[in-house]
Amino acid sequence: MAKFPELQTERLVLRRLMPSDAPAIARYRSLPEVARYQSWDAFTLDDAERLVADQAAVTSDASGTWLQLAIVASEVVGDCGLHFLDEKQVELGLTLDPGHQGKGLAAEALRAVLDHLFGTLDKNRVVATTDAENAAAAALFARLGFRREAHHVRNVWFKGLWGDEFVFGLLAAEWGRG
Ligand SMILES: CC(C)(COP(=O)(O)OP(=O)(O)OC[C@H]1O[C@@H](n2cnc3c(N)ncnc32)[C@H](O)[C@@H]1OP(=O)(O)O)[C@@H](O)C(=O)NCCC(=O)NCCS
């Protein structure tokens, strides 16, 4: 398994997934309010165990791969996906247990991830695609300084309807590096 360092913040540790994370991930990912704007509807323990198992083969910082991190406080409170698009660009995804939302933990986790991507891994651009109706996600990326670069209109067939998506982007230079 490729090394990815543990990222520490004031309240959190971000690290690669481990088998014991599966029950927590299945529990919060299967909640309707969490699944609402995500690619899944149900998310079973089997799905979570497969996610963790598949991650064992994932190499960090390899173009074309999604690296999944657990966001841990006293327990697993969420997970964060890093999609290495190419050598210089990364796409992010984030899911937080509703019991731990509204406390600034998502922003705290992503700040550590962005410091690592721009600082240690020398990436140039980070992007995130969100459902245009996902106000919490839009607020999160705006709070971190992302620009809304695109509003794609009815571009995705999503849970039985055509949906709109926003694309948010942030450059290394905008994260305080030149
Ligand atoms: C998107 C998501 C991660 C955002 O989580 P979040 O907890 O709202 O985000 P933040 O960590 O930035 O927290 C911000 C909130 O915490 C509050 N807060 C409380 N204490 C805080 C602190 N110490 N520091 C900062 N904010 C704090 C803020 O006021 C804000 O509240 P508000 O939403 O009422 O304005 C979450 O809604 C989620 O997991 N949704 C389901 C999955 C999903 O749709 N993911 C998006 C796909 S990319």
GROMACS .gro file of C-alpha atoms and ligand atoms in nm:
model
  226
    1MET     CA    1   0.000   0.000   0.000
    2ALA     CA    2   0.145   0.337  -0.098
    3LYS     CA    3   0.228   0.567   0.187
    4PHE     CA    4   0.003   0.858   0.262
    5PRO     CA    5   0.094   1.048   0.578
    6GLU     CA    6  -0.152   1.094   0.860
    7LEU     CA    7  -0.275   1.451   0.849
    8GLN     CA    8  -0.342   1.602   1.191
    9THR     CA    9  -0.552   1.905   1.270
   10GLU     CA   10  -0.666   2.052   1.600
   11ARG     CA   11  -0.963   1.813   1.627
   12LEU     CA   12  -0.903   1.550   1.358
   13VAL     CA   13  -0.674   1.289   1.208
   14LEU     CA   14  -0.704   1.201   0.839
   15ARG     CA   15  -0.557   0.867   0.736
   16ARG     CA   16  -0.605   0.584   0.489
   17LEU     CA   17  -0.903   0.354   0.543
   18MET     CA   18  -0.873   0.043   0.755
   19PRO     CA   19  -1.110  -0.257   0.781
   20SER     CA   20  -1.248  -0.150   1.119
   21ASP     CA   21  -1.381   0.173   0.956
   22ALA     CA   22  -1.641  -0.015   0.749
   23PRO     CA   23  -1.934  -0.023   0.998
   24ALA     CA   24  -1.915   0.353   1.067
   25ILE     CA   25  -1.890   0.437   0.696
   26ALA     CA   26  -2.187   0.213   0.615
   27ARG     CA   27  -2.392   0.369   0.896
   28TYR     CA   28  -2.359   0.735   0.796
   29ARG     CA   29  -2.341   0.680   0.418
   30SER     CA   30  -2.673   0.493   0.423
   31LEU     CA   31  -2.859   0.784   0.586
   32PRO     CA   32  -3.097   0.946   0.332
   33GLU     CA   33  -2.972   1.299   0.406
   34VAL     CA   34  -2.614   1.190   0.332
   35ALA     CA   35  -2.699   0.991   0.017
   36ARG     CA   36  -2.924   1.265  -0.123
   37TYR     CA   37  -2.661   1.432  -0.342
   38GLN     CA   38  -2.420   1.140  -0.366
   39SER     CA   39  -2.389   0.872  -0.632
   40TRP     CA   40  -2.540   0.599  -0.411
   41ASP     CA   41  -2.884   0.541  -0.253
   42ALA     CA   42  -2.829   0.251  -0.017
   43PHE     CA   43  -2.480   0.193   0.123
   44THR     CA   44  -2.453  -0.143   0.296
   45LEU     CA   45  -2.184  -0.290   0.518
   46ASP     CA   46  -2.083  -0.502   0.216
   47ASP     CA   47  -2.039  -0.182   0.012
   48ALA     CA   48  -1.826  -0.028   0.286
   49GLU     CA   49  -1.613  -0.342   0.324
   50ARG     CA   50  -1.558  -0.349  -0.053
   51LEU     CA   51  -1.462   0.020  -0.052
   52VAL     CA   52  -1.202  -0.043   0.219
   53ALA     CA   53  -1.071  -0.362   0.053
   54ASP     CA   54  -1.040  -0.196  -0.290
   55GLN     CA   55  -0.840   0.086  -0.133
   56ALA     CA   56  -0.562  -0.154  -0.038
   57ALA     CA   57  -0.454  -0.164  -0.402
   58VAL     CA   58  -0.469   0.214  -0.451
   59THR     CA   59  -0.143   0.399  -0.490
   60SER     CA   60  -0.142   0.751  -0.355
   61ASP     CA   61  -0.077   1.026  -0.611
   62ALA     CA   62  -0.117   0.796  -0.913
   63SER     CA   63  -0.305   0.962  -1.198
   64GLY     CA   64  -0.653   0.822  -1.246
   65THR     CA   65  -0.697   0.681  -0.895
   66TRP     CA   66  -0.929   0.776  -0.607
   67LEU     CA   67  -0.762   0.762  -0.267
   68GLN     CA   68  -1.010   0.749   0.018
   69LEU     CA   69  -0.925   0.884   0.364
   70ALA     CA   70  -1.104   0.836   0.694
   71ILE     CA   71  -1.171   1.151   0.895
   72VAL     CA   72  -1.133   1.057   1.259
   73ALA     CA   73  -1.213   1.240   1.582
   74SER     CA   74  -1.290   1.016   1.877
   75GLU     CA   75  -1.456   0.795   1.612
   76VAL     CA   76  -1.476   0.793   1.231
   77VAL     CA   77  -1.678   1.107   1.151
   78GLY     CA   78  -1.648   1.106   0.773
   79ASP     CA   79  -1.445   1.024   0.468
   80CYS     CA   80  -1.269   1.225   0.203
   81GLY     CA   81  -1.185   1.118  -0.152
   82LEU     CA   82  -0.882   1.246  -0.343
   83HIS     CA   83  -0.905   1.178  -0.716
   84PHE     CA   84  -0.562   1.229  -0.872
   85LEU     CA   85  -0.668   1.356  -1.216
   86ASP     CA   86  -0.319   1.404  -1.353
   87GLU     CA   87   0.019   1.509  -1.215
   88LYS     CA   88  -0.097   1.854  -1.112
   89GLN     CA   89  -0.471   1.836  -1.053
   90VAL     CA   90  -0.686   1.669  -0.791
   91GLU     CA   91  -1.063   1.636  -0.748
   92LEU     CA   92  -1.206   1.621  -0.396
   93GLY     CA   93  -1.514   1.456  -0.250
   94LEU     CA   94  -1.627   1.464   0.112
   95THR     CA   95  -1.887   1.298   0.329
   96LEU     CA   96  -1.945   1.381   0.693
   97ASP     CA   97  -2.166   1.197   0.943
   98PRO     CA   98  -2.464   1.432   1.006
   99GLY     CA   99  -2.399   1.397   1.379
  100HIS     CA  100  -2.071   1.580   1.321
  101GLN     CA  101  -2.182   1.840   1.067
  102GLY     CA  102  -2.225   2.207   1.152
  103LYS     CA  103  -1.909   2.217   1.365
  104GLY     CA  104  -1.657   2.329   1.106
  105LEU     CA  105  -1.503   1.980   1.084
  106ALA     CA  106  -1.540   1.948   0.706
  107ALA     CA  107  -1.360   2.277   0.651
  108GLU     CA  108  -1.092   2.180   0.905
  109ALA     CA  109  -1.035   1.846   0.730
  110LEU     CA  110  -1.017   2.002   0.384
  111ARG     CA  111  -0.775   2.272   0.499
  112ALA     CA  112  -0.530   1.998   0.600
  113VAL     CA  113  -0.586   1.816   0.270
  114LEU     CA  114  -0.531   2.136   0.070
  115ASP     CA  115  -0.214   2.221   0.266
  116HIS     CA  116  -0.085   1.873   0.183
  117LEU     CA  117  -0.185   1.882  -0.185
  118PHE     CA  118  -0.051   2.228  -0.258
  119GLY     CA  119   0.237   2.226  -0.010
  120THR     CA  120   0.382   1.875   0.003
  121LEU     CA  121   0.260   1.733  -0.331
  122ASP     CA  122   0.299   2.059  -0.528
  123LYS     CA  123  -0.038   2.035  -0.705
  124ASN     CA  124  -0.153   2.330  -0.913
  125ARG     CA  125  -0.533   2.300  -0.909
  126VAL     CA  126  -0.798   2.133  -0.696
  127VAL     CA  127  -1.158   2.095  -0.810
  128ALA     CA  128  -1.486   1.968  -0.669
  129THR     CA  129  -1.811   1.892  -0.847
  130THR     CA  130  -2.132   1.930  -0.646
  131ASP     CA  131  -2.503   1.896  -0.710
  132ALA     CA  132  -2.626   2.252  -0.766
  133GLU     CA  133  -2.890   2.197  -0.497
  134ASN     CA  134  -2.632   2.093  -0.236
  135ALA     CA  135  -2.616   2.421  -0.046
  136ALA     CA  136  -2.398   2.284   0.237
  137ALA     CA  137  -2.131   2.169  -0.010
  138ALA     CA  138  -2.139   2.501  -0.201
  139ALA     CA  139  -2.101   2.692   0.128
  140LEU     CA  140  -1.811   2.470   0.230
  141PHE     CA  141  -1.613   2.522  -0.090
  142ALA     CA  142  -1.688   2.898  -0.095
  143ARG     CA  143  -1.569   2.920   0.268
  144LEU     CA  144  -1.238   2.764   0.167
  145GLY     CA  145  -1.185   3.015  -0.114
  146PHE     CA  146  -1.286   2.802  -0.412
  147ARG     CA  147  -1.425   2.992  -0.714
  148ARG     CA  148  -1.741   2.861  -0.878
  149GLU     CA  149  -1.604   2.793  -1.226
  150ALA     CA  150  -1.902   2.629  -1.390
  151HIS     CA  151  -2.273   2.576  -1.360
  152HIS     CA  152  -2.359   2.284  -1.585
  153VAL     CA  153  -2.729   2.284  -1.662
  154ARG     CA  154  -2.918   1.953  -1.669
  155ASN     CA  155  -2.593   1.773  -1.750
  156VAL     CA  156  -2.645   1.469  -1.534
  157TRP     CA  157  -2.922   1.209  -1.512
  158PHE     CA  158  -2.937   1.177  -1.136
  159LYS     CA  159  -3.183   0.972  -0.931
  160GLY     CA  160  -3.456   0.992  -1.193
  161LEU     CA  161  -3.420   1.355  -1.300
  162TRP     CA  162  -3.187   1.573  -1.503
  163GLY     CA  163  -2.976   1.764  -1.251
  164ASP     CA  164  -2.745   2.066  -1.254
  165GLU     CA  165  -2.389   2.057  -1.122
  166PHE     CA  166  -2.146   2.323  -1.002
  167VAL     CA  167  -1.770   2.290  -1.051
  168PHE     CA  168  -1.555   2.464  -0.791
  169GLY     CA  169  -1.184   2.532  -0.849
  170LEU     CA  170  -0.891   2.651  -0.641
  171LEU     CA  171  -0.536   2.719  -0.762
  172ALA     CA  172  -0.216   2.683  -0.564
  173ALA     CA  173  -0.157   3.056  -0.605
  174GLU     CA  174  -0.496   3.120  -0.449
  175TRP     CA  175  -0.409   2.902  -0.149
  176GLY     CA  176  -0.136   3.140  -0.049
  177ARG     CA  177   0.146   3.011  -0.268
  178GLY     CA  178   0.281   3.179  -0.574
  179LIG     C1  179  -2.088   1.900   0.253
  179LIG     C2  180  -2.064   1.873   0.401
  179LIG     C3  181  -1.935   1.793   0.419
  179LIG     C4  182  -2.051   2.007   0.475
  179LIG     O1  183  -2.037   1.985   0.615
  179LIG     P1  184  -2.049   2.106   0.720
  179LIG     O2  185  -2.037   2.050   0.855
  179LIG     O3  186  -2.171   2.188   0.689
  179LIG     O4  187  -1.925   2.196   0.683
  179LIG     P2  188  -1.823   2.281   0.776
  179LIG     O5  189  -1.728   2.192   0.841
  179LIG     O6  190  -1.764   2.386   0.690
  179LIG     O7  191  -1.915   2.343   0.888
  179LIG     C5  192  -1.979   2.466   0.866
  179LIG     C6  193  -2.083   2.490   0.972
  179LIG     O8  194  -2.030   2.467   1.101
  179LIG     C7  195  -2.049   2.584   1.183
  179LIG     N1  196  -1.942   2.586   1.284
  179LIG     C8  197  -1.960   2.553   1.413
  179LIG     N2  198  -1.843   2.557   1.478
  179LIG     C9  199  -1.749   2.593   1.390
  179LIG    C10  200  -1.608   2.612   1.397
  179LIG     N3  201  -1.540   2.594   1.512
  179LIG     N4  202  -1.540   2.649   1.285
  179LIG    C11  203  -1.607   2.667   1.168
  179LIG     N5  204  -1.741   2.648   1.154
  179LIG    C12  205  -1.811   2.610   1.265
  179LIG    C13  206  -2.052   2.695   1.080
  179LIG     O9  207  -2.116   2.809   1.134
  179LIG    C14  208  -2.134   2.632   0.971
  179LIG    O10  209  -2.268   2.628   1.009
  179LIG     P3  210  -2.387   2.661   0.906
  179LIG    O11  211  -2.384   2.549   0.803
  179LIG    O12  212  -2.508   2.659   0.991
  179LIG    O13  213  -2.353   2.793   0.846
  179LIG    C15  214  -2.183   1.794   0.463
  179LIG    O14  215  -2.301   1.867   0.442
  179LIG    C16  216  -2.201   1.652   0.407
  179LIG    O15  217  -2.127   1.560   0.441
  179LIG     N6  218  -2.304   1.632   0.325
  179LIG    C17  219  -2.338   1.498   0.273
  179LIG    C18  220  -2.238   1.451   0.171
  179LIG    C19  221  -2.226   1.549   0.054
  179LIG    O16  222  -2.326   1.590  -0.004
  179LIG     N7  223  -2.102   1.583   0.020
  179LIG    C20  224  -2.071   1.676  -0.087
  179LIG    C21  225  -2.009   1.607  -0.202
  179LIG     S1  226  -1.864   1.695  -0.261
   0.00000   0.00000   0.00000
